[in-house]
C-alpha cells in the first residue's frame, strides 16, 4: 500500500482564512459608518437586508446597476495607490442609478485576488465606504475571493452592485423630451474609469513611468493624476431633479463617450447638437490626444473629455437648474440643445458636433 502525505491545509494551497477574518475586522467600522434609514450596514451574515418602508418609499420601483473599474486597477496595482479605486467602483454604479432618477439605497462589492493583503484591501474598502456615505448609500455586504493560480500575487479585480429606488411615475428619462430642450454638461474630475487600456498604451509608448511627474499636472505623479477618482453626481443631480422638476433626462458619460451614451436617453427620432467649443476639455485629455495622436471623434467616443454627466432640461429652466447644480458643487456648461435626428448617406446621426474641441496646451 502506498503511503499518503497528510497534514495539508487550505493555507498550504494559498488561501489564508485568517487573513480574510482580519480584513472583516478592519472594515467593520467603515461599513457601519454607511448606515442609513432602511439599513444598519452590518456585515457578517449570509445576505444584506434593506427595509424600503423604513427608507420612506410608498410605491417604489427598484433600479439596479453593476460595474467595475476596468484596467484602471492595473495602475493602482503598479503604483500601490489603492484608496481611490473604491470610490470609482461605487461611482460607476450609483451614477448610473441617478441617471434613471433613482436614489441609491445599498451597495455590495466583490473583490477577487491572488493573495489577500488585508491592509491594502481595507484601503480599497475605505474608498467604497467613503463613496457610499457621500451617495447616501448603505454598504450592506460583499464577497472577498482569494484565488491563487487564477490571479498572480498582488493582482486583483473588483466589481460593484448597487440598488436604488424611485417612486413610481418619477423615473427618467421623461417622455416629454423635445427638440429645443437644453443640453447641460457637468464637469468630470478626470478620466474617471473608462478608456484606460488606451491610456496605458499611450503611457507605455511615450516612455513615462507612473512615478514620473504628470506632464499635464506637474505637482502630481502621472499615476496619481490618472487615478483621480470618478466624480459622484448623485446628491447634486437628485436635488436638481426634485427641486426644479425641470430635468427631463440624464446621461452618464462612460465608455462610448458622448457619441454612444447621450442617445440612450433620447426618443428614437431625436438627437442633440453639441457645440464643442463650449466643452471644458481637461488638461489630461489634451495630453492624451497629443501623445496618442487621437482623432477628435475617437476622443469623443472613448473619453468623457471633461464632462461626466449630461442633463437635458426645459429651456426656460436653464438658469434654475444651473443654480441648483452649482450650489451642489458642480461646474456646469451649456453645451447645446436637443434636435431632430439627422440622416445622410453615412447613416443616422444622433449626436451632431459643431466646431472643434479646444485641444491647445
Short mmCIF file of C-alpha atoms in Angstrom, two decimals:
data_model
loop_
_atom_site.label_atom_id
_atom_site.label_comp_id
_atom_site.label_asym_id
_atom_site.label_seq_id
_atom_site.Cartn_x
_atom_site.Cartn_y
_atom_site.Cartn_z
CA UNK A 1 0.00 0.00 0.00
CA UNK A 2 1.33 3.48 -0.94
CA UNK A 3 1.68 5.93 1.96
CA UNK A 4 -0.25 9.18 1.56
CA UNK A 5 1.02 12.50 2.83
CA UNK A 6 -1.28 14.04 5.40
CA UNK A 7 -1.49 17.44 7.06
CA UNK A 8 -2.20 19.75 4.12
CA UNK A 9 -4.23 22.85 4.96
CA UNK A 10 -6.16 25.41 2.93
CA UNK A 11 -3.33 27.86 3.68
CA UNK A 12 -0.88 25.46 2.01
CA UNK A 13 -2.85 25.93 -1.23
CA UNK A 14 -2.51 29.69 -0.95
CA UNK A 15 -5.81 30.64 0.71
CA UNK A 16 -5.50 32.28 4.13
CA UNK A 17 -8.80 32.21 6.05
CA UNK A 18 -7.22 34.12 8.94
CA UNK A 19 -6.30 36.97 6.59
CA UNK A 20 -9.91 37.09 5.45
CA UNK A 21 -11.12 37.30 9.04
CA UNK A 22 -8.62 40.07 9.75
CA UNK A 23 -9.96 42.01 6.77
CA UNK A 24 -13.52 41.74 8.09
CA UNK A 25 -12.38 43.12 11.46
CA UNK A 26 -10.61 46.02 9.72
CA UNK A 27 -13.58 47.05 7.60
CA UNK A 28 -16.48 46.63 10.04
CA UNK A 29 -16.22 50.22 11.38
CA UNK A 30 -16.06 51.58 7.81
CA UNK A 31 -19.17 49.63 6.84
CA UNK A 32 -21.12 50.73 9.94
CA UNK A 33 -20.42 54.36 9.01
CA UNK A 34 -22.54 53.93 5.85
CA UNK A 35 -25.74 53.11 7.77
CA UNK A 36 -28.87 54.93 6.58
CA UNK A 37 -32.62 54.69 7.02
CA UNK A 38 -33.54 51.19 5.89
CA UNK A 39 -30.20 49.51 6.60
CA UNK A 40 -27.99 49.14 9.66
CA UNK A 41 -24.95 48.38 7.43
CA UNK A 42 -23.74 45.43 9.48
CA UNK A 43 -21.80 42.70 7.72
CA UNK A 44 -21.16 39.06 8.57
CA UNK A 45 -24.48 37.47 7.66
CA UNK A 46 -25.23 35.46 4.55
CA UNK A 47 -27.19 38.31 2.97
CA UNK A 48 -27.73 42.03 3.39
CA UNK A 49 -31.11 43.43 4.37
CA UNK A 50 -32.87 46.64 3.35
CA UNK A 51 -36.25 47.94 4.53
CA UNK A 52 -37.88 50.07 1.82
CA UNK A 53 -40.68 51.19 4.14
CA UNK A 54 -38.21 52.46 6.73
CA UNK A 55 -36.48 54.38 3.93
CA UNK A 56 -39.71 56.30 3.32
CA UNK A 57 -40.84 54.81 -0.01
CA UNK A 58 -44.54 54.28 -0.65
CA UNK A 59 -44.79 52.81 -4.17
CA UNK A 60 -41.18 52.26 -5.27
CA UNK A 61 -39.67 50.93 -8.45
CA UNK A 62 -36.29 49.30 -7.86
CA UNK A 63 -33.36 50.10 -10.16
CA UNK A 64 -30.17 48.01 -10.19
CA UNK A 65 -26.73 48.62 -11.67
CA UNK A 66 -23.41 46.80 -11.71
CA UNK A 67 -19.95 47.72 -12.97
CA UNK A 68 -16.23 47.51 -12.36
CA UNK A 69 -13.38 49.95 -12.93
CA UNK A 70 -11.70 48.27 -15.90
CA UNK A 71 -7.95 48.27 -16.39
CA UNK A 72 -7.60 51.33 -14.17
CA UNK A 73 -6.88 48.74 -11.47
CA UNK A 74 -3.58 47.95 -13.24
CA UNK A 75 -2.34 51.46 -12.47
CA UNK A 76 -3.48 51.15 -8.85
CA UNK A 77 -1.62 47.83 -8.55
CA UNK A 78 1.56 49.18 -10.17
CA UNK A 79 1.61 52.35 -8.04
CA UNK A 80 0.29 50.90 -4.77
CA UNK A 81 -2.30 53.71 -4.68
CA UNK A 82 -5.49 51.82 -3.88
CA UNK A 83 -7.78 54.19 -1.99
CA UNK A 84 -9.43 55.94 -4.92
CA UNK A 85 -10.33 52.71 -6.73
CA UNK A 86 -13.05 52.05 -4.17
CA UNK A 87 -14.60 55.44 -4.92
CA UNK A 88 -14.50 54.64 -8.64
CA UNK A 89 -16.27 51.36 -8.03
CA UNK A 90 -19.22 52.96 -6.26
CA UNK A 91 -19.40 55.94 -8.61
CA UNK A 92 -19.70 53.83 -11.74
CA UNK A 93 -22.88 52.18 -10.43
CA UNK A 94 -24.58 54.94 -8.40
CA UNK A 95 -24.09 57.48 -11.20
CA UNK A 96 -25.97 55.04 -13.44
CA UNK A 97 -28.79 54.84 -10.90
CA UNK A 98 -29.29 58.60 -10.63
CA UNK A 99 -29.48 58.80 -14.43
CA UNK A 100 -32.80 56.98 -14.07
CA UNK A 101 -33.95 59.29 -11.31
CA UNK A 102 -33.32 56.69 -8.62
CA UNK A 103 -31.92 57.28 -5.15
CA UNK A 104 -29.13 54.78 -4.33
CA UNK A 105 -30.12 52.62 -1.36
CA UNK A 106 -27.48 49.94 -0.89
CA UNK A 107 -24.25 48.63 -2.36
CA UNK A 108 -22.37 45.34 -2.39
CA UNK A 109 -18.85 44.67 -3.62
CA UNK A 110 -16.94 41.68 -4.93
CA UNK A 111 -13.16 41.61 -4.55
CA UNK A 112 -11.02 38.87 -6.12
CA UNK A 113 -7.26 38.49 -5.72
CA UNK A 114 -4.34 36.07 -5.85
CA UNK A 115 -3.17 36.60 -2.28
CA UNK A 116 -5.15 38.66 0.21
CA UNK A 117 -3.38 41.68 1.70
CA UNK A 118 -5.78 42.79 4.47
CA UNK A 119 -4.35 46.31 4.81
CA UNK A 120 -4.33 47.09 1.08
CA UNK A 121 -7.81 45.62 0.68
CA UNK A 122 -9.05 47.64 3.66
CA UNK A 123 -7.81 50.80 1.89
CA UNK A 124 -9.98 49.89 -1.10
CA UNK A 125 -13.00 49.24 1.13
CA UNK A 126 -12.38 52.57 2.88
CA UNK A 127 -12.84 54.25 -0.51
CA UNK A 128 -16.00 52.22 -1.13
CA UNK A 129 -17.39 53.27 2.25
CA UNK A 130 -16.50 56.93 1.67
CA UNK A 131 -18.31 56.97 -1.68
CA UNK A 132 -21.32 55.17 -0.21
CA UNK A 133 -21.60 57.78 2.56
CA UNK A 134 -21.33 60.61 0.04
CA UNK A 135 -24.05 59.00 -2.09
CA UNK A 136 -26.38 58.20 0.81
CA UNK A 137 -25.95 54.51 0.07
CA UNK A 138 -25.53 51.76 2.69
CA UNK A 139 -22.75 49.21 2.21
CA UNK A 140 -24.62 46.08 3.30
CA UNK A 141 -22.38 43.26 2.13
CA UNK A 142 -19.77 41.91 -0.21
CA UNK A 143 -17.52 39.00 -1.01
CA UNK A 144 -13.75 38.54 -0.92
CA UNK A 145 -12.31 35.71 -3.02
CA UNK A 146 -8.68 34.61 -2.73
CA UNK A 147 -7.87 32.62 -5.88
CA UNK A 148 -4.21 31.68 -6.26
CA UNK A 149 -3.45 30.34 -9.71
CA UNK A 150 -6.14 32.49 -11.31
CA UNK A 151 -4.65 35.81 -10.14
CA UNK A 152 -0.97 36.49 -9.53
CA UNK A 153 0.12 37.69 -6.09
CA UNK A 154 -0.56 41.42 -5.94
CA UNK A 155 -3.18 41.35 -8.71
CA UNK A 156 -6.85 41.90 -8.00
CA UNK A 157 -10.12 42.88 -9.62
CA UNK A 158 -13.35 44.18 -8.19
CA UNK A 159 -16.97 44.66 -9.12
CA UNK A 160 -19.82 46.58 -7.54
CA UNK A 161 -23.57 46.15 -7.36
CA UNK A 162 -25.95 48.98 -6.43
CA UNK A 163 -29.71 49.07 -5.96
CA UNK A 164 -31.76 52.23 -5.85
CA UNK A 165 -35.41 53.20 -5.91
CA UNK A 166 -37.72 55.87 -7.25
CA UNK A 167 -41.40 56.43 -6.62
CA UNK A 168 -43.49 55.09 -9.46
CA UNK A 169 -44.02 57.74 -12.14
CA UNK A 170 -40.82 59.68 -11.40
CA UNK A 171 -38.29 57.64 -13.37
CA UNK A 172 -36.06 59.25 -16.00
CA UNK A 173 -35.84 59.82 -18.90
CA UNK A 174 -39.19 61.57 -19.15
CA UNK A 175 -41.42 61.03 -22.15
CA UNK A 176 -41.66 64.76 -22.90
CA UNK A 177 -38.08 65.30 -24.12
CA UNK A 178 -38.45 67.51 -27.20
CA UNK A 179 -36.44 69.45 -29.75
CA UNK A 180 -35.30 72.72 -28.22
CA UNK A 181 -34.58 71.29 -24.77
CA UNK A 182 -31.23 72.41 -23.38
CA UNK A 183 -28.20 70.12 -23.04
CA UNK A 184 -26.14 70.93 -19.93
CA UNK A 185 -22.81 69.35 -19.06
CA UNK A 186 -21.45 68.67 -15.56
CA UNK A 187 -17.66 68.72 -15.32
CA UNK A 188 -15.75 65.50 -14.70
CA UNK A 189 -12.85 65.09 -12.27
CA UNK A 190 -10.60 63.45 -14.86
CA UNK A 191 -10.55 60.28 -16.93
CA UNK A 192 -12.97 58.61 -14.48
CA UNK A 193 -12.97 54.83 -15.19
CA UNK A 194 -13.16 54.39 -18.95
CA UNK A 195 -10.60 54.20 -21.72
CA UNK A 196 -7.72 53.05 -19.53
CA UNK A 197 -6.49 50.40 -21.93
CA UNK A 198 -5.79 53.25 -24.36
CA UNK A 199 -4.40 55.45 -21.56
CA UNK A 200 -1.96 52.72 -20.55
CA UNK A 201 -0.91 52.17 -24.17
CA UNK A 202 -0.17 55.89 -24.55
CA UNK A 203 1.86 55.96 -21.32
CA UNK A 204 3.81 52.91 -22.46
CA UNK A 205 4.53 54.41 -25.89
CA UNK A 206 5.72 57.75 -24.53
CA UNK A 207 8.22 56.11 -22.18
CA UNK A 208 6.98 57.63 -18.94
CA UNK A 209 6.60 55.79 -15.65
CA UNK A 210 3.64 56.22 -13.34
CA UNK A 211 6.00 57.62 -10.71
CA UNK A 212 7.17 60.42 -13.04
CA UNK A 213 5.66 63.92 -12.78
CA UNK A 214 2.42 64.21 -14.75
CA UNK A 215 3.10 66.44 -17.80
CA UNK A 216 -0.40 67.90 -17.50
CA UNK A 217 -0.22 68.32 -13.69
CA UNK A 218 3.44 68.55 -12.61
CA UNK A 219 2.62 68.73 -8.89
CA UNK A 220 1.36 65.14 -9.08
CA UNK A 221 2.85 61.86 -10.24
CA UNK A 222 1.44 60.55 -13.50
CA UNK A 223 -0.08 57.55 -11.72
CA UNK A 224 -1.66 59.70 -9.02
CA UNK A 225 -3.14 62.11 -11.57
CA UNK A 226 -4.59 59.32 -13.71
CA UNK A 227 -6.07 57.64 -10.62
CA UNK A 228 -8.12 60.70 -9.64
CA UNK A 229 -11.45 59.11 -8.62
CA UNK A 230 -14.64 59.28 -10.65
CA UNK A 231 -16.88 62.16 -9.59
CA UNK A 232 -20.06 61.29 -7.69
CA UNK A 233 -23.05 63.13 -9.15
CA UNK A 234 -25.80 61.60 -7.00
CA UNK A 235 -26.66 64.27 -4.46
CA UNK A 236 -26.44 67.25 -6.83
CA UNK A 237 -28.49 65.56 -9.55
CA UNK A 238 -31.17 64.25 -7.16
CA UNK A 239 -31.51 67.74 -5.75
CA UNK A 240 -31.86 69.25 -9.24
CA UNK A 241 -34.46 66.62 -10.21
CA UNK A 242 -36.54 67.14 -7.08
CA UNK A 243 -36.26 70.90 -6.60
CA UNK A 244 -36.61 72.12 -10.18
CA UNK A 245 -38.80 69.38 -11.72
CA UNK A 246 -37.22 70.53 -14.98
CA UNK A 247 -34.67 67.75 -15.54
CA UNK A 248 -36.04 65.52 -18.29
CA UNK A 249 -33.09 63.18 -18.73
CA UNK A 250 -29.54 62.45 -17.60
CA UNK A 251 -26.74 60.60 -19.37
CA UNK A 252 -23.67 59.27 -17.56
CA UNK A 253 -20.69 59.71 -19.91
CA UNK A 254 -18.82 56.42 -19.61
CA UNK A 255 -17.49 54.00 -22.26
CA UNK A 256 -18.70 55.23 -25.64
CA UNK A 257 -18.35 58.87 -24.64
CA UNK A 258 -20.86 61.43 -25.90
CA UNK A 259 -21.50 59.60 -29.15
CA UNK A 260 -22.93 56.41 -27.66
CA UNK A 261 -24.27 57.46 -24.25
CA UNK A 262 -26.45 60.51 -24.95
CA UNK A 263 -28.73 58.69 -27.46
CA UNK A 264 -29.53 56.09 -24.78
CA UNK A 265 -31.85 58.57 -23.04
CA UNK A 266 -33.46 60.11 -26.14
CA UNK A 267 -36.54 59.12 -28.13
CA UNK A 268 -35.52 57.43 -31.39
CA UNK A 269 -36.37 60.44 -33.57
CA UNK A 270 -34.28 62.92 -31.57
CA UNK A 271 -30.60 63.74 -31.24
CA UNK A 272 -28.50 66.53 -29.78
CA UNK A 273 -26.35 69.25 -31.24
CA UNK A 274 -23.19 69.86 -29.20
CA UNK A 275 -21.04 72.97 -29.52
CA UNK A 276 -17.57 71.53 -28.93
CA UNK A 277 -16.04 74.95 -28.30
CA UNK A 278 -18.12 75.15 -25.09
CA UNK A 279 -16.78 71.86 -23.76
CA UNK A 280 -14.20 72.47 -21.00
CA UNK A 281 -11.52 69.98 -22.05
CA UNK A 282 -9.35 69.00 -19.09
CA UNK A 283 -5.53 69.08 -19.46
CA UNK A 284 -5.28 65.29 -19.14
CA UNK A 285 -7.33 64.83 -22.32
CA UNK A 286 -5.28 67.40 -24.22
CA UNK A 287 -2.15 65.49 -23.23
CA UNK A 288 -3.62 62.11 -24.17
CA UNK A 289 -4.82 63.45 -27.53
CA UNK A 290 -1.40 64.92 -28.32
CA UNK A 291 0.65 61.91 -27.18
CA UNK A 292 -1.61 59.35 -28.82
CA UNK A 293 -2.42 61.34 -31.96
CA UNK A 294 -6.08 60.62 -31.18
CA UNK A 295 -8.58 61.96 -33.70
CA UNK A 296 -11.29 64.24 -32.33
CA UNK A 297 -14.19 61.87 -32.98
CA UNK A 298 -12.26 58.98 -31.43
CA UNK A 299 -11.57 61.13 -28.37
CA UNK A 300 -15.27 61.94 -28.04
CA UNK A 301 -16.26 58.28 -28.30
CA UNK A 302 -13.63 56.98 -25.87
CA UNK A 303 -13.34 59.56 -23.07
CA UNK A 304 -15.57 61.99 -21.21
CA UNK A 305 -13.22 64.83 -22.33
CA UNK A 306 -14.13 66.89 -19.24
CA UNK A 307 -17.89 66.28 -18.94
CA UNK A 308 -19.01 63.32 -16.83
CA UNK A 309 -22.77 63.83 -16.82
CA UNK A 310 -25.24 65.36 -19.28
CA UNK A 311 -28.58 66.85 -18.21
CA UNK A 312 -31.46 67.54 -20.60
CA UNK A 313 -33.66 70.29 -19.19
CA UNK A 314 -36.56 72.55 -20.07
CA UNK A 315 -35.07 75.58 -21.87
CA UNK A 316 -36.88 78.06 -19.62
CA UNK A 317 -35.34 76.40 -16.55
CA UNK A 318 -31.66 76.55 -17.58
CA UNK A 319 -30.91 79.22 -15.00
CA UNK A 320 -32.65 77.46 -12.11
CA UNK A 321 -31.15 74.04 -12.87
CA UNK A 322 -27.69 75.57 -13.25
CA UNK A 323 -28.09 77.39 -9.94
CA UNK A 324 -29.10 74.24 -8.05
CA UNK A 325 -26.31 72.16 -9.60
CA UNK A 326 -23.73 74.85 -8.86
CA UNK A 327 -24.89 75.06 -5.24
CA UNK A 328 -24.42 71.28 -5.16
CA UNK A 329 -20.75 71.69 -6.09
CA UNK A 330 -20.95 71.09 -9.82
CA UNK A 331 -19.23 73.06 -12.56
CA UNK A 332 -21.80 73.48 -15.31
CA UNK A 333 -21.59 74.30 -19.03
CA UNK A 334 -24.40 74.85 -21.53
CA UNK A 335 -23.35 72.62 -24.44
CA UNK A 336 -26.22 72.67 -26.92
CA UNK A 337 -29.78 71.53 -27.45
CA UNK A 338 -31.98 68.63 -28.46
CA UNK A 339 -32.57 68.45 -32.21
CA UNK A 340 -34.22 66.11 -34.70
CA UNK A 341 -32.01 63.13 -35.54
CA UNK A 342 -30.16 63.70 -38.81
CA UNK A 343 -29.77 61.20 -41.61
CA UNK A 344 -27.41 61.32 -44.59
CA UNK A 345 -25.67 58.86 -46.90
CA UNK A 346 -23.50 57.74 -43.97
CA UNK A 347 -26.46 56.86 -41.79
CA UNK A 348 -28.30 58.39 -38.85
CA UNK A 349 -26.57 60.87 -36.56
CA UNK A 350 -27.98 61.16 -33.04
CA UNK A 351 -25.12 63.35 -31.76
CA UNK A 352 -24.12 66.18 -34.10
CA UNK A 353 -20.91 68.04 -33.26
CA UNK A 354 -20.42 71.68 -34.18
CA UNK A 355 -16.99 73.32 -34.16
CA UNK A 356 -13.98 71.64 -32.55
CA UNK A 357 -12.58 70.81 -29.14
CA UNK A 358 -10.00 73.20 -27.73
CA UNK A 359 -7.01 70.88 -27.54
CA UNK A 360 -4.38 73.61 -27.29
CA UNK A 361 -1.91 73.03 -24.40
#
